PDB file of C-alpha atoms in Angstrom:
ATOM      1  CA  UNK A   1      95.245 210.904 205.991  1.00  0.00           C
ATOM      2  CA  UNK A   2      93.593 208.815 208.768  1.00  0.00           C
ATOM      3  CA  UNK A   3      92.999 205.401 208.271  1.00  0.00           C
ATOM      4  CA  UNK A   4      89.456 205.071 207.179  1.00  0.00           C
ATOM      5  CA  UNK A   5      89.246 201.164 206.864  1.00  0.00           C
ATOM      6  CA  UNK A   6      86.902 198.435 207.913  1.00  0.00           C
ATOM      7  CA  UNK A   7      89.364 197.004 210.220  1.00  0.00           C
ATOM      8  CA  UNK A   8      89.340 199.755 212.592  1.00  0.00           C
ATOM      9  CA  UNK A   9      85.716 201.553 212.098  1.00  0.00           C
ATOM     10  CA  UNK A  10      82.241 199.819 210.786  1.00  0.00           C
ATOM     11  CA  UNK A  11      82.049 200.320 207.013  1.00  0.00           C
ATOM     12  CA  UNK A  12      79.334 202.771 205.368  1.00  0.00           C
ATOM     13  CA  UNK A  13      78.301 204.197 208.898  1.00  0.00           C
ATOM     14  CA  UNK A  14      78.343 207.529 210.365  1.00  0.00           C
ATOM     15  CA  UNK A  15      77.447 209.644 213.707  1.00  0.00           C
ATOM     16  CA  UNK A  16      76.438 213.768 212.782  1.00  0.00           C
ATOM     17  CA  UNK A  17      76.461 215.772 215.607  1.00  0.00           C
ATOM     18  CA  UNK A  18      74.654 218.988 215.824  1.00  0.00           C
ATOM     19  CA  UNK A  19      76.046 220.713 218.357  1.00  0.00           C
ATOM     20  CA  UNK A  20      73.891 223.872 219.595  1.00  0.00           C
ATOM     21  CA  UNK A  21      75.386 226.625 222.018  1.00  0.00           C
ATOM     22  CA  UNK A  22      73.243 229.161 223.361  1.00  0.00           C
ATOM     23  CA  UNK A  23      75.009 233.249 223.843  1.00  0.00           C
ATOM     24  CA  UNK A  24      73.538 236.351 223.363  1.00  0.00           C
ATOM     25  CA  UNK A  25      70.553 235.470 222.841  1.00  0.00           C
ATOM     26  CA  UNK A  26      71.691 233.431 219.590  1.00  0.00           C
ATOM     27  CA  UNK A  27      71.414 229.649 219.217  1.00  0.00           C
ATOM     28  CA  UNK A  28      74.662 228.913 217.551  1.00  0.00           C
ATOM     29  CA  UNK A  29      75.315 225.142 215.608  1.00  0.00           C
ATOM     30  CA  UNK A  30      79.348 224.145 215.636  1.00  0.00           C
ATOM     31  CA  UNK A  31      80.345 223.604 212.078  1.00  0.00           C
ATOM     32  CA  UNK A  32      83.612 222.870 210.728  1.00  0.00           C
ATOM     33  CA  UNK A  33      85.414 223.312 207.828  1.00  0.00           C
ATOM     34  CA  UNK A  34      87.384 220.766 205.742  1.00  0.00           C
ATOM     35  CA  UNK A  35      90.729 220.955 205.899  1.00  0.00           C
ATOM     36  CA  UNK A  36      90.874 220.721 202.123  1.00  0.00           C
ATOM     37  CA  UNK A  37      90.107 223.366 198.985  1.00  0.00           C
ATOM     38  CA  UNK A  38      86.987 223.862 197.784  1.00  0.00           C
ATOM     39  CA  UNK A  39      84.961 225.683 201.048  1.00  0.00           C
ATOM     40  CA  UNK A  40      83.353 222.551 202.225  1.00  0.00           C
ATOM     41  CA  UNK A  41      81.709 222.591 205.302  1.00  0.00           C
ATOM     42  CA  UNK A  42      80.010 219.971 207.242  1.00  0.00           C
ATOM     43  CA  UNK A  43      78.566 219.154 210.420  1.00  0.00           C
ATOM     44  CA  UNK A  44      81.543 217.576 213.360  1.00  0.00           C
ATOM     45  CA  UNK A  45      81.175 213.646 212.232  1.00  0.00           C
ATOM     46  CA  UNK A  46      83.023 210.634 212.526  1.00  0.00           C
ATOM     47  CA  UNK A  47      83.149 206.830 212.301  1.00  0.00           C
ATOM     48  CA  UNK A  48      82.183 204.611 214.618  1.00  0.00           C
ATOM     49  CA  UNK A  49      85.162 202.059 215.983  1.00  0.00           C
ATOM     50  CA  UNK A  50      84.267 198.423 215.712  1.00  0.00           C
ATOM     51  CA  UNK A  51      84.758 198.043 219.387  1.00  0.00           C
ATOM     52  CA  UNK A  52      82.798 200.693 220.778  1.00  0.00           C
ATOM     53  CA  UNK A  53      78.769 201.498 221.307  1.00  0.00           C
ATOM     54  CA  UNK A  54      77.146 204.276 219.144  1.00  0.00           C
ATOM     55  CA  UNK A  55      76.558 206.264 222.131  1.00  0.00           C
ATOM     56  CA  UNK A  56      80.066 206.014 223.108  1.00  0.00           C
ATOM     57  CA  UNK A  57      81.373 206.984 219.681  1.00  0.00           C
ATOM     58  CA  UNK A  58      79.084 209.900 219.635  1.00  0.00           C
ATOM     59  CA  UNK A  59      80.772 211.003 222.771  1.00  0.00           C
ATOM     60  CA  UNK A  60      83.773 209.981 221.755  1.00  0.00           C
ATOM     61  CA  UNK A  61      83.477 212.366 218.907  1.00  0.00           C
ATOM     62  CA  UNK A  62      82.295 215.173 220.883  1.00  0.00           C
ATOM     63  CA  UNK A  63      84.885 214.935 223.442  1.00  0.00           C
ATOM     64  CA  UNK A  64      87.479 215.369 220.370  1.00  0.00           C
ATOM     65  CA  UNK A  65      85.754 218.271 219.114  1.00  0.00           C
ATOM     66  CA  UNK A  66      84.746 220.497 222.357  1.00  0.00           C
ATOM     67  CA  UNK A  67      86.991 219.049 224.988  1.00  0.00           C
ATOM     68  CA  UNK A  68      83.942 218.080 226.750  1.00  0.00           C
ATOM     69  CA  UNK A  69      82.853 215.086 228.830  1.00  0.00           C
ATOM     70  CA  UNK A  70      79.666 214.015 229.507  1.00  0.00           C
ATOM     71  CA  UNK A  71      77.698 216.231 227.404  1.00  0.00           C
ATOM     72  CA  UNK A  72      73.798 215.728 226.818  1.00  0.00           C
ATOM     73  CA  UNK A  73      73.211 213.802 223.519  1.00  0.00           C
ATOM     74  CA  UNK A  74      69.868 213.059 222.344  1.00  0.00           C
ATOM     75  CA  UNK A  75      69.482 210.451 219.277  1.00  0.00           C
ATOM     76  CA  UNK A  76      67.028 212.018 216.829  1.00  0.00           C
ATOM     77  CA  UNK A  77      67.052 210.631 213.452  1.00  0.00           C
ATOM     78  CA  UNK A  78      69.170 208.037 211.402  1.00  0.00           C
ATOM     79  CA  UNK A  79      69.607 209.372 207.413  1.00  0.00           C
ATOM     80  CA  UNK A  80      69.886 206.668 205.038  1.00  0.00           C
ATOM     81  CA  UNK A  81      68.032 207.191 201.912  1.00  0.00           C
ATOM     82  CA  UNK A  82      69.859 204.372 199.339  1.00  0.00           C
ATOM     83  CA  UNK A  83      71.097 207.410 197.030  1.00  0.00           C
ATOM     84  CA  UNK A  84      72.764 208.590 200.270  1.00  0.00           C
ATOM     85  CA  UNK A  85      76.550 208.881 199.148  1.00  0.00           C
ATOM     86  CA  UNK A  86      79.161 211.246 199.756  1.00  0.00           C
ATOM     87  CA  UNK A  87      80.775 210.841 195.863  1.00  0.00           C
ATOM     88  CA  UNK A  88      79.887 214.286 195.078  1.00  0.00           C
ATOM     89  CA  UNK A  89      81.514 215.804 198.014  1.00  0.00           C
ATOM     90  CA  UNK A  90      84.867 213.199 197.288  1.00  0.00           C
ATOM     91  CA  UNK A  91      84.649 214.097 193.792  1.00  0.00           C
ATOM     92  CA  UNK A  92      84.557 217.955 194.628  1.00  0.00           C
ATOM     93  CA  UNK A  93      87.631 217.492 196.701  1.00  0.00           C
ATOM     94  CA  UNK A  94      89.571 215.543 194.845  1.00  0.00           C
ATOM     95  CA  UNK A  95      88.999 218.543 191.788  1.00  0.00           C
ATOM     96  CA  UNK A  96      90.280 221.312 194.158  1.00  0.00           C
ATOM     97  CA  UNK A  97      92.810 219.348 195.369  1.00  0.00           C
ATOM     98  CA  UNK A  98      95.371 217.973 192.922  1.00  0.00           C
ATOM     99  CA  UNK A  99      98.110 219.271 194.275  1.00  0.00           C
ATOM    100  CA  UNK A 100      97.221 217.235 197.544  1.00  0.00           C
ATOM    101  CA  UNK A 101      96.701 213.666 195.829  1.00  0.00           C
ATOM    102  CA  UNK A 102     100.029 213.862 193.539  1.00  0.00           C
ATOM    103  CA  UNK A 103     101.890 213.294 196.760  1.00  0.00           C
ATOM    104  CA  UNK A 104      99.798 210.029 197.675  1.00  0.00           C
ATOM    105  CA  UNK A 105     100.003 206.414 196.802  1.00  0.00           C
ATOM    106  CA  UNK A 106      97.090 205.352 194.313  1.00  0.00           C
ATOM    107  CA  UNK A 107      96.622 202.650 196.736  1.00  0.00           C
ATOM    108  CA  UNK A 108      95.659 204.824 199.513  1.00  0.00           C
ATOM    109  CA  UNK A 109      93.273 207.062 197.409  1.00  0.00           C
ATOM    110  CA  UNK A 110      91.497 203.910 196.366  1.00  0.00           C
ATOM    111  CA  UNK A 111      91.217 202.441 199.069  1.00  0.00           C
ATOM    112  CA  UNK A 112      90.650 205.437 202.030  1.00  0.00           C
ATOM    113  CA  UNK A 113      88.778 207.651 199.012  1.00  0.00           C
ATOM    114  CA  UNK A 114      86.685 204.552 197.754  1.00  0.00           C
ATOM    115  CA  UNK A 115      85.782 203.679 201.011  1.00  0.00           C
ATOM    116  CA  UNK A 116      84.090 207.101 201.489  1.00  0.00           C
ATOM    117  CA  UNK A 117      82.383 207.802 198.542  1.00  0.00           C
ATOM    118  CA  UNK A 118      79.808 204.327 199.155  1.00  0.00           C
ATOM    119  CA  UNK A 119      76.605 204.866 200.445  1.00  0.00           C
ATOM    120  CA  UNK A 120      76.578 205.993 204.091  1.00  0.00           C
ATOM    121  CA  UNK A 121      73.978 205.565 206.831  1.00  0.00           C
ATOM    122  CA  UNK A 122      74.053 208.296 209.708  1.00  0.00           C
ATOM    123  CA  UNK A 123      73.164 208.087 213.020  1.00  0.00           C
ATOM    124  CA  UNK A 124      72.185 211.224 214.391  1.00  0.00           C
ATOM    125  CA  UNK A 125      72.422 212.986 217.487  1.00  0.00           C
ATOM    126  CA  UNK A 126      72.046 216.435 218.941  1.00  0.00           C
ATOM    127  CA  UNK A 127      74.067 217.798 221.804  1.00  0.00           C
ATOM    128  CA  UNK A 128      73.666 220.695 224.395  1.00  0.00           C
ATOM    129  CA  UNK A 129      76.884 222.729 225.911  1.00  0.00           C
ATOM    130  CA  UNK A 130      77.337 225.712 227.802  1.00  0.00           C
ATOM    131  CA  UNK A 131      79.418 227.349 225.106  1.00  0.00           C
ATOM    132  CA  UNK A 132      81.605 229.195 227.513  1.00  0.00           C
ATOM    133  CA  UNK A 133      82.848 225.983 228.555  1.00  0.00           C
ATOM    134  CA  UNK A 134      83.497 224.872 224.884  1.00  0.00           C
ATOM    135  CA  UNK A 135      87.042 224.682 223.351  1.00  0.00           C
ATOM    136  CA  UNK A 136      86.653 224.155 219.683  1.00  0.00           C
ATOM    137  CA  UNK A 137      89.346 221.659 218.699  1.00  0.00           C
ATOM    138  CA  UNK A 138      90.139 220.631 215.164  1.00  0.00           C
ATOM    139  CA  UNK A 139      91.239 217.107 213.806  1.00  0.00           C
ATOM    140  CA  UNK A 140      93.621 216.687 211.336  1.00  0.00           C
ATOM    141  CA  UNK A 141      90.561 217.244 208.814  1.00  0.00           C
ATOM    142  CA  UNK A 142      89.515 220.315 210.010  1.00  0.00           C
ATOM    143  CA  UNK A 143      90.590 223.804 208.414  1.00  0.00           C
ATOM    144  CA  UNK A 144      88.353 225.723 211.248  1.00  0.00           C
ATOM    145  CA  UNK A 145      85.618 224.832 213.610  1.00  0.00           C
ATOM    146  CA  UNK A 146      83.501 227.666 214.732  1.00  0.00           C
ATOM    147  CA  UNK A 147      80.101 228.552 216.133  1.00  0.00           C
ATOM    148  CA  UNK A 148      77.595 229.860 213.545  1.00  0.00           C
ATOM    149  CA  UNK A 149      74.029 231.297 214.095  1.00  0.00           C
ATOM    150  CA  UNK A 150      71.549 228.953 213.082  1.00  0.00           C
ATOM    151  CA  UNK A 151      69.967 231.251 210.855  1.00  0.00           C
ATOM    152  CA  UNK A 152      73.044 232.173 209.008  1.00  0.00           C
ATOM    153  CA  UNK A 153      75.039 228.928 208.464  1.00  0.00           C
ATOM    154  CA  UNK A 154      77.358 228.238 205.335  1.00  0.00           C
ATOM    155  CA  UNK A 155      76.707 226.121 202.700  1.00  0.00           C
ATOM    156  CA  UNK A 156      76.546 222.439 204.222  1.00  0.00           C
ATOM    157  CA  UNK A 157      77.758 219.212 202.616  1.00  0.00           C
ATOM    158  CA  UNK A 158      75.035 217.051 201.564  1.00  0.00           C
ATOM    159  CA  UNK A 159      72.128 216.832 203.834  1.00  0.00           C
ATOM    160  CA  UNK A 160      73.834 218.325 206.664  1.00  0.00           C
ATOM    161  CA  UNK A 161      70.982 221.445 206.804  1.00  0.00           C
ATOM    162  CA  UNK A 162      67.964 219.210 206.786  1.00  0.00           C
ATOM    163  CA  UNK A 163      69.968 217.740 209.957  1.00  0.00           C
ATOM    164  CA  UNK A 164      69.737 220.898 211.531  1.00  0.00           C
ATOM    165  CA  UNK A 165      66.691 221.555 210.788  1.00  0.00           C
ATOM    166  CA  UNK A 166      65.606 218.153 212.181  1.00  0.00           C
ATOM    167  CA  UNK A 167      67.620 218.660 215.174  1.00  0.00           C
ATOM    168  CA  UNK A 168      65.929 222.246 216.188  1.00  0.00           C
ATOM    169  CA  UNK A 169      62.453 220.672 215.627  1.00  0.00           C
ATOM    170  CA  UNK A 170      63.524 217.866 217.953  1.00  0.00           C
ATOM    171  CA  UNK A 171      64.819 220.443 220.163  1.00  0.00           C
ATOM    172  CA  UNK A 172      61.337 221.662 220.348  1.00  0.00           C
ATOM    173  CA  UNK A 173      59.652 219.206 220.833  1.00  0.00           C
ATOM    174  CA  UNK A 174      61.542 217.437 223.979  1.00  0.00           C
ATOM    175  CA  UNK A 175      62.322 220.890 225.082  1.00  0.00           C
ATOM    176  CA  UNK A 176      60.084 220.480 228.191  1.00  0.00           C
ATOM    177  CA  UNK A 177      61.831 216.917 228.946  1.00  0.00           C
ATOM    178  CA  UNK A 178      63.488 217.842 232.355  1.00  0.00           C
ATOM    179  CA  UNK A 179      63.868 221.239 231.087  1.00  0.00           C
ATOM    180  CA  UNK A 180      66.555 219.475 228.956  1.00  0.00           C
ATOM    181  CA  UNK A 181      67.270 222.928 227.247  1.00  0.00           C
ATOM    182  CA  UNK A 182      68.907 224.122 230.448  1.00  0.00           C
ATOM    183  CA  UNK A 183      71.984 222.357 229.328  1.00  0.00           C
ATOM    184  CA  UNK A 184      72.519 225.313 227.214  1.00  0.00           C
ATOM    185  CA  UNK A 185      73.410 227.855 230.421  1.00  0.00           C
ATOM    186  CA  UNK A 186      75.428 227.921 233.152  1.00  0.00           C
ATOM    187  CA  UNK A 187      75.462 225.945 236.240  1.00  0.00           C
ATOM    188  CA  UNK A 188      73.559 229.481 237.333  1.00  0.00           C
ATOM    189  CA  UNK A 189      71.835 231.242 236.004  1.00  0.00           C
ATOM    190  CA  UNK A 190      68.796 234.000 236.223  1.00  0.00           C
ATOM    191  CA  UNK A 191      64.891 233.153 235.324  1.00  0.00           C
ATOM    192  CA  UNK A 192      65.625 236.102 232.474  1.00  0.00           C
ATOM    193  CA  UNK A 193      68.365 234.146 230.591  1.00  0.00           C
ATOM    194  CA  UNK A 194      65.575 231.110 230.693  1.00  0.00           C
ATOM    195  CA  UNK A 195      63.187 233.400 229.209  1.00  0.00           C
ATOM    196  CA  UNK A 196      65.706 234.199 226.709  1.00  0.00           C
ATOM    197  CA  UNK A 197      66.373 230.882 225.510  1.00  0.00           C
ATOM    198  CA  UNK A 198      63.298 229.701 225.020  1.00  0.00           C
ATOM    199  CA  UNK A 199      62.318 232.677 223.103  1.00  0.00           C
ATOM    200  CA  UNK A 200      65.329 232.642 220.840  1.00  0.00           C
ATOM    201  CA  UNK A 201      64.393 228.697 220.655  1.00  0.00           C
ATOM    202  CA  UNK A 202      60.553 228.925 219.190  1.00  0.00           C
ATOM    203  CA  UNK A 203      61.447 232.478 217.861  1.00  0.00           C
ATOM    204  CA  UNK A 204      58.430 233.733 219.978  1.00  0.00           C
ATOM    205  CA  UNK A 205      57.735 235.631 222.980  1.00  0.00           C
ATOM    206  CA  UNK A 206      56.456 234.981 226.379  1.00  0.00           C
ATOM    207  CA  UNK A 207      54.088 236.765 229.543  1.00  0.00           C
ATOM    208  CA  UNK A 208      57.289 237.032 231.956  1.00  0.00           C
ATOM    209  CA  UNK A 209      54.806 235.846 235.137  1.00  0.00           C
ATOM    210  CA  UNK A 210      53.138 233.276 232.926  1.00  0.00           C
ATOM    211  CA  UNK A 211      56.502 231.670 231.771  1.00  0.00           C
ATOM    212  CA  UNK A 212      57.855 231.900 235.279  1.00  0.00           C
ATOM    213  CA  UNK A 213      54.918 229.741 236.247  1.00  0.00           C
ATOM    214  CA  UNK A 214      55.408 227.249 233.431  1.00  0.00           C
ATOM    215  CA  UNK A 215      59.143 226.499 234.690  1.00  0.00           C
ATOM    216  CA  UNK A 216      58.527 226.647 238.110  1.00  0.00           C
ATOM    217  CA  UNK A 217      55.908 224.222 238.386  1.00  0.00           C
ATOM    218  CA  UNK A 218      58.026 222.029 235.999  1.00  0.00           C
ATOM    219  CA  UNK A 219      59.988 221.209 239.446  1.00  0.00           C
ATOM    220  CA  UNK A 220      63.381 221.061 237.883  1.00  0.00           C
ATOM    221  CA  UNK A 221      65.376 224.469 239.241  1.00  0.00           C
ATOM    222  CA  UNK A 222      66.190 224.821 243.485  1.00  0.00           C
ATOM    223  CA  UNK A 223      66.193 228.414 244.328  1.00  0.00           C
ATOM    224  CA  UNK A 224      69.689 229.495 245.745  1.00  0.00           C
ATOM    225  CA  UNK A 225      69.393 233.068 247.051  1.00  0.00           C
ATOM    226  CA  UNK A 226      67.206 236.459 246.058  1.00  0.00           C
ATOM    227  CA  UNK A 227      69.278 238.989 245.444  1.00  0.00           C
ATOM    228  CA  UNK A 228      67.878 242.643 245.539  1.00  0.00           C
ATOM    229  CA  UNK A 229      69.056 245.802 243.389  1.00  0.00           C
ATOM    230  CA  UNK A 230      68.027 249.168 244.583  1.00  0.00           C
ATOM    231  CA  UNK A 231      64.606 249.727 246.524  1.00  0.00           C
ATOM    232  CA  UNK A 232      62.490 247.748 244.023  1.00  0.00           C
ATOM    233  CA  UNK A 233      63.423 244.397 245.339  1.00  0.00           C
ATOM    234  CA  UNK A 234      62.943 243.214 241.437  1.00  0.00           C
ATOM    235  CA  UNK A 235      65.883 241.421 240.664  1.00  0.00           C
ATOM    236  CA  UNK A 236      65.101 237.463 239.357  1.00  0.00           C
ATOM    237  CA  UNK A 237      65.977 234.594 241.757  1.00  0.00           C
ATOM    238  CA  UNK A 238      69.291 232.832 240.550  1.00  0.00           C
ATOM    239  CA  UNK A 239      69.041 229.289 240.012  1.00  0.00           C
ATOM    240  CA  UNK A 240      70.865 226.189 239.653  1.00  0.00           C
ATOM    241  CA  UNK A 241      70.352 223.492 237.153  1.00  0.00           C
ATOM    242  CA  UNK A 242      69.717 219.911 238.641  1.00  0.00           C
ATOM    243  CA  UNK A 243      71.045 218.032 235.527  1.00  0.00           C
TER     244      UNK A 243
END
């Protein structure tokens, strides 16, 4: 088990990343699995180190679980209600996993399993990947970590789906910021897979011309070539991100 102490991390605080892909016109949250009985699923989280920034423990923590540098995070809400605890979740695991706990010391359940069940405070952030660059990569508490469509997740551990709900309507809102939702495709990529995204985004659809204004004169996209198909000289310009 890892060593979840107050020597190493701050005690009773958390980062929750939702992490959103964007593929086939799906907008897919990263969940993972506990490596434990019981089907207990949660959002990629971890503790943050007493030597390191929130923003670099959030990155930190992404890094581990997508093999990713640099990623856009946005901070969008902190969760910490004072009946905020994770004892139902510890006390869930600890029922489906007996087998598990004879083999430890009772001084490391107290003390690691304690230590978990307190009241927590989250910090949370939201982060946007091109999912084809994603690797999914498990810690040593993760059973699986796959992508899920937003509208079909699994049951989540505590308030891990008002999270993600709070972390699409954040999406929403900023979503003009720098065209910050852009951070979802390719390096290139074609007006029509913009179009796409937002759509799939506000579940909504658009004028093609209209929307074609609205990002264009957002001033955020350099043109890179036209490329024609056929005799109809229709085919989208193909663009490149300035991120």
């Amino acid at each position: 088990m890892p060593g979840f102490n107050s020597e190493t991390y701050i005690p009773q605080v958390a980062i929750d990343c939702v992490i959103f892909g964007f593929r086939d016109k799906k907008l897919s949250v990263l969940i993972s699995k506990l490596h434990l009985k019981g089907e207990i699923y949660g959002l990629p989280s971890g503790f943050i180190k007493q030597d390191e920034g929130l923003e670099d423990a959030a990155q930190r923590i992404l890094k581990e679980r997508t093999g990713l540098s640099e990623i856009y995070l946005e901070h969008f809400k902190n969760f910490g209600n004072a009946n905020r605890t994770n004892r139902d979740v510890i006390q869930r695991i600890m029922e489906y996993n007996t087998d598990f706990f004879a083999g430890l010391d009772r001084f490391d359940i107290k003390n690691e399993f304690e230590w978990l069940s307190q009241r927590f405070i989250s910090i949370c952030y939201y982060a946007l990947v091109d999912i084809n660059k994603v690797t999914p990569t498990k810690t040593e508490m993760d059973e699986s970590l796959e992508w899920y469509d937003i509208h079909a997740l699994p049951g989540l551990m505590m308030d891990h789906k008002e999270i993600v709900d709070l972390a699409l309507e954040s999406l929403r809102q900023n979503l003009d910021k720098n065209i910050i939702i852009l951070n979802l495709l390719p390096e290139k990529f074609i007006m029509k897979e913009v179009q796409d995204l937002y759509e799939t985004v506000f579940e909504t659809t658009y004028a093609r011309n209209n929307f074609q204004k609205k990002i264009l004169d957002l001033g955020v996209l350099d043109r890179l070539e036209k490329k024609f198909t056929g005799a109809q000289n229709k085919a989208p310009y193909l663009y490149r991100f300035k991120k």
